[in-house]
CSV table of N, CA and C in Angstrom, one decimal:
chain,number,residue,atom,x,y,z
C,1,UNK,N,1.0,-1.1,0.2
C,1,UNK,CA,-0.3,0.0,0.1
C,1,UNK,C,0.9,1.3,0.2
C,2,UNK,N,0.8,2.4,-0.9
C,2,UNK,CA,1.0,3.5,-0.9
C,2,UNK,C,0.8,4.1,0.5
C,3,UNK,N,2.2,5.0,0.9
C,3,UNK,CA,2.3,5.9,2.1
C,3,UNK,C,1.4,7.1,1.2
C,4,UNK,N,0.1,7.2,1.9
C,4,UNK,CA,-0.6,8.9,1.4
C,4,UNK,C,0.2,10.2,1.2
C,5,UNK,N,0.8,10.3,2.2
C,5,UNK,CA,1.3,11.2,2.4
C,5,UNK,C,3.2,11.4,1.8
C,6,UNK,N,3.4,10.3,1.3
C,6,UNK,CA,4.5,10.3,0.2
C,6,UNK,C,3.8,11.0,-1.3
C,7,UNK,N,3.0,10.1,-1.1
C,7,UNK,CA,2.1,10.3,-2.6
C,7,UNK,C,1.8,11.7,-3.1
C,8,UNK,N,1.4,12.7,-2.0
C,8,UNK,CA,0.7,13.9,-2.0
C,8,UNK,C,1.6,14.7,-1.6
C,9,UNK,N,2.6,14.4,-1.3
C,9,UNK,CA,3.8,15.4,-0.8
C,9,UNK,C,4.7,15.4,-2.3
C,10,UNK,N,4.6,14.7,-3.2
C,10,UNK,CA,5.3,14.4,-4.8
C,10,UNK,C,4.8,14.4,-5.7
C,11,UNK,N,3.2,15.6,-5.5
C,11,UNK,CA,2.6,15.6,-6.5
C,11,UNK,C,3.2,16.9,-7.5
C,12,UNK,N,3.1,16.7,-8.8
C,12,UNK,CA,3.7,17.8,-9.4
C,12,UNK,C,2.7,18.3,-10.2
C,13,UNK,N,3.0,20.2,-10.4
C,13,UNK,CA,2.0,20.9,-11.1
C,13,UNK,C,0.6,21.7,-10.3
C,14,UNK,N,1.0,21.6,-8.7
C,14,UNK,CA,0.5,22.8,-7.7
C,14,UNK,C,1.8,24.0,-7.4
C,15,UNK,N,1.2,24.9,-8.3
C,15,UNK,CA,1.9,26.2,-7.8
C,15,UNK,C,2.4,26.7,-6.2
C,16,UNK,N,3.6,26.7,-5.9
C,16,UNK,CA,3.8,26.8,-4.4
C,16,UNK,C,3.0,27.9,-3.4
C,17,UNK,N,2.4,28.8,-4.4
C,17,UNK,CA,1.3,29.5,-3.6
C,17,UNK,C,0.1,28.9,-3.2
C,18,UNK,N,-0.4,27.7,-3.3
C,18,UNK,CA,-1.5,27.1,-3.6
C,18,UNK,C,-1.0,25.6,-2.2
C,19,UNK,N,-1.6,25.6,-1.4
C,19,UNK,CA,-1.5,24.6,-0.8
C,19,UNK,C,-2.9,23.4,-0.3
C,20,UNK,N,-2.7,22.3,-0.4
C,20,UNK,CA,-3.8,21.4,-0.7
C,20,UNK,C,-4.2,21.4,0.7
C,21,UNK,N,-5.6,21.1,0.1
C,21,UNK,CA,-6.8,21.1,1.7
C,21,UNK,C,-7.4,20.1,1.9
C,22,UNK,N,-7.8,19.2,0.4
C,22,UNK,CA,-8.3,18.0,0.1
C,22,UNK,C,-8.1,17.2,-0.2
C,23,UNK,N,-8.0,16.0,-0.5
C,23,UNK,CA,-7.7,14.9,-1.1
C,23,UNK,C,-8.9,13.6,-1.5
C,24,UNK,N,-8.7,13.3,-2.8
C,24,UNK,CA,-10.0,12.4,-3.0
C,24,UNK,C,-9.7,11.6,-3.8
C,25,UNK,N,-9.8,10.1,-2.9
C,25,UNK,CA,-8.9,8.7,-3.2
C,25,UNK,C,-10.1,7.5,-3.6
C,26,UNK,N,-10.0,7.4,-4.7
C,26,UNK,CA,-11.3,5.8,-5.1
C,26,UNK,C,-10.4,4.6,-5.4
C,27,UNK,N,-10.6,3.8,-5.0
C,27,UNK,CA,-10.0,2.6,-5.2
C,27,UNK,C,-8.3,1.9,-4.9
C,28,UNK,N,-7.6,3.0,-4.1
C,28,UNK,CA,-6.7,3.2,-3.1
C,28,UNK,C,-5.9,4.3,-3.9
C,29,UNK,N,-6.6,4.8,-5.1
C,29,UNK,CA,-5.9,5.7,-6.1
C,29,UNK,C,-6.8,7.0,-5.8
C,30,UNK,N,-5.1,8.6,-6.0
C,30,UNK,CA,-5.8,9.5,-5.7
C,30,UNK,C,-6.2,10.3,-7.0
C,31,UNK,N,-7.5,10.6,-6.8
C,31,UNK,CA,-8.2,11.4,-8.6
C,31,UNK,C,-8.4,12.7,-8.1
C,32,UNK,N,-8.5,13.6,-7.3
C,32,UNK,CA,-9.0,14.6,-7.1
C,32,UNK,C,-8.3,15.8,-6.2
C,33,UNK,N,-7.4,16.7,-6.7
C,33,UNK,CA,-6.8,17.5,-5.1
C,33,UNK,C,-8.5,18.9,-5.4
C,34,UNK,N,-8.1,19.3,-4.0
C,34,UNK,CA,-8.6,20.9,-3.8
C,34,UNK,C,-7.3,21.8,-3.2
C,35,UNK,N,-6.7,22.7,-4.1
C,35,UNK,CA,-6.2,23.7,-3.1
C,35,UNK,C,-7.1,24.9,-2.8
C,36,UNK,N,-5.6,25.5,-1.9
C,36,UNK,CA,-6.2,27.3,-1.2
C,36,UNK,C,-5.4,28.1,-1.7
C,37,UNK,N,-5.6,29.1,-2.6
C,37,UNK,CA,-4.7,29.9,-2.6
C,37,UNK,C,-5.5,30.9,-1.5
C,38,UNK,N,-4.1,31.1,-0.8
C,38,UNK,CA,-4.5,32.9,0.4
C,38,UNK,C,-4.4,33.7,-0.1
C,39,UNK,N,-3.3,34.1,-1.0
C,39,UNK,CA,-3.4,35.0,-1.3
C,39,UNK,C,-3.9,35.8,-2.5
C,40,UNK,N,-5.2,34.7,-3.6
C,40,UNK,CA,-6.1,34.9,-4.2
C,40,UNK,C,-7.4,34.5,-3.0
C,41,UNK,N,-7.3,33.9,-2.0
C,41,UNK,CA,-8.6,33.5,-1.0
C,41,UNK,C,-9.1,32.8,-2.0
C,42,UNK,N,-9.2,31.9,-2.8
C,42,UNK,CA,-10.5,31.4,-3.4
C,42,UNK,C,-9.1,29.6,-3.5
C,43,UNK,N,-10.2,28.7,-3.6
C,43,UNK,CA,-10.3,27.5,-3.3
C,43,UNK,C,-9.9,26.4,-5.4
C,44,UNK,N,-9.3,26.0,-5.9
C,44,UNK,CA,-9.1,25.4,-7.0
C,44,UNK,C,-8.9,24.0,-7.0
C,45,UNK,N,-10.0,23.1,-8.3
C,45,UNK,CA,-9.5,22.1,-8.2
C,45,UNK,C,-9.0,21.3,-9.4
C,46,UNK,N,-8.0,20.3,-8.9
C,46,UNK,CA,-7.3,19.6,-10.2
C,46,UNK,C,-7.2,18.1,-9.9
C,47,UNK,N,-7.5,17.6,-11.3
C,47,UNK,CA,-7.9,16.1,-11.3
C,47,UNK,C,-6.5,15.4,-11.1
C,48,UNK,N,-6.1,14.0,-10.8
C,48,UNK,CA,-5.1,13.7,-11.0
C,48,UNK,C,-5.0,12.3,-12.0
C,49,UNK,N,-3.5,12.6,-13.1
C,49,UNK,CA,-4.1,11.7,-14.2
C,49,UNK,C,-3.1,9.7,-13.4
C,50,UNK,N,-3.1,9.2,-14.9
C,50,UNK,CA,-2.6,7.9,-14.2
C,50,UNK,C,-0.9,7.8,-14.0
C,51,UNK,N,-0.3,8.7,-14.3
C,51,UNK,CA,1.0,9.1,-13.6
C,51,UNK,C,1.6,10.2,-12.7
C,52,UNK,N,-0.1,10.2,-11.7
C,52,UNK,CA,0.4,10.8,-10.7
C,52,UNK,C,0.8,12.0,-11.2
C,53,UNK,N,0.1,13.1,-11.9
C,53,UNK,CA,0.6,14.3,-12.6
C,53,UNK,C,-0.8,14.6,-12.2
C,54,UNK,N,-0.9,15.9,-11.4
C,54,UNK,CA,-2.6,17.1,-11.7
C,54,UNK,C,-2.4,17.7,-12.8
C,55,UNK,N,-4.0,18.1,-13.2
C,55,UNK,CA,-4.5,19.0,-14.4
C,55,UNK,C,-5.2,20.1,-13.7
C,56,UNK,N,-5.0,21.2,-14.0
C,56,UNK,CA,-6.0,21.7,-13.1
C,56,UNK,C,-6.8,21.9,-14.2
C,57,UNK,N,-8.2,22.0,-13.5
C,57,UNK,CA,-9.4,21.8,-14.4
C,57,UNK,C,-10.0,23.2,-14.1
C,58,UNK,N,-11.3,23.9,-14.7
C,58,UNK,CA,-11.8,25.2,-14.6
C,58,UNK,C,-12.0,25.5,-13.7
C,59,UNK,N,-12.5,24.9,-13.2
C,59,UNK,CA,-13.3,25.1,-11.8
C,59,UNK,C,-12.2,25.4,-10.7
C,60,UNK,N,-13.1,26.7,-9.9
C,60,UNK,CA,-12.6,27.6,-9.1
C,60,UNK,C,-14.1,28.0,-8.0
C,61,UNK,N,-13.4,28.5,-6.6
C,61,UNK,CA,-14.3,28.8,-6.1
C,61,UNK,C,-14.2,29.3,-4.9
C,62,UNK,N,-15.2,29.7,-3.9
C,62,UNK,CA,-14.9,30.5,-2.8
C,62,UNK,C,-14.7,29.5,-1.9
C,63,UNK,N,-15.4,28.4,-2.2
C,63,UNK,CA,-15.6,27.5,-1.0
C,63,UNK,C,-15.1,26.2,-1.5
C,64,UNK,N,-14.5,25.3,-0.7
C,64,UNK,CA,-14.4,23.7,-1.0
C,64,UNK,C,-15.9,22.8,-1.5
C,65,UNK,N,-17.0,23.2,-1.0
C,65,UNK,CA,-17.8,22.2,-0.6
C,65,UNK,C,-19.0,22.5,-2.4
C,66,UNK,N,-18.5,23.8,-2.5
C,66,UNK,CA,-19.2,24.0,-4.5
C,66,UNK,C,-18.0,23.1,-5.0
C,67,UNK,N,-16.8,22.9,-5.3
C,67,UNK,CA,-16.1,22.5,-5.7
C,67,UNK,C,-16.3,20.3,-5.8
C,68,UNK,N,-16.7,20.3,-4.4
C,68,UNK,CA,-17.3,18.8,-4.1
C,68,UNK,C,-18.6,18.6,-5.0
C,69,UNK,N,-19.0,19.3,-5.0
C,69,UNK,CA,-20.7,18.8,-5.5
C,69,UNK,C,-20.1,18.6,-7.6
C,70,UNK,N,-19.3,19.2,-7.2
C,70,UNK,CA,-18.6,19.3,-9.3
C,70,UNK,C,-18.0,18.0,-9.7
C,71,UNK,N,-18.1,17.3,-8.7
C,71,UNK,CA,-17.0,15.8,-8.7
C,71,UNK,C,-18.2,14.8,-8.2
C,72,UNK,N,-17.6,13.4,-9.5
C,72,UNK,CA,-18.4,12.2,-9.2
C,72,UNK,C,-17.9,11.6,-8.1
C,73,UNK,N,-18.4,11.8,-6.8
C,73,UNK,CA,-17.9,11.2,-5.1
C,73,UNK,C,-17.7,10.1,-5.4
C,74,UNK,N,-18.6,8.7,-6.7
C,74,UNK,CA,-19.3,7.8,-6.6
C,74,UNK,C,-17.7,6.7,-5.9
C,75,UNK,N,-17.5,5.7,-5.2
C,75,UNK,CA,-16.5,5.1,-4.5
C,75,UNK,C,-15.2,5.6,-4.0
C,76,UNK,N,-15.5,7.3,-3.5
C,76,UNK,CA,-14.5,7.9,-3.6
C,76,UNK,C,-14.5,7.6,-1.8
C,77,UNK,N,-13.6,7.8,-0.9
C,77,UNK,CA,-13.6,8.1,0.3
C,77,UNK,C,-12.5,9.1,1.2
């Protein structure tokens, strides 16, 4: 089993100005990440691809709950 903190700590593609606030996993694979930019006071949604690289979506919000509603969370824990 993968140590989640090592995987999350080694994600490429998230700017240093953003901090990971929420992760979503499906079948022990990281699928989505929500980050927060303290400078802009906004949350961003990223999708994690098969190579564990993050891809920033067009979705952003002042609340992480709004971003969660846009996800297909079936099977995520």
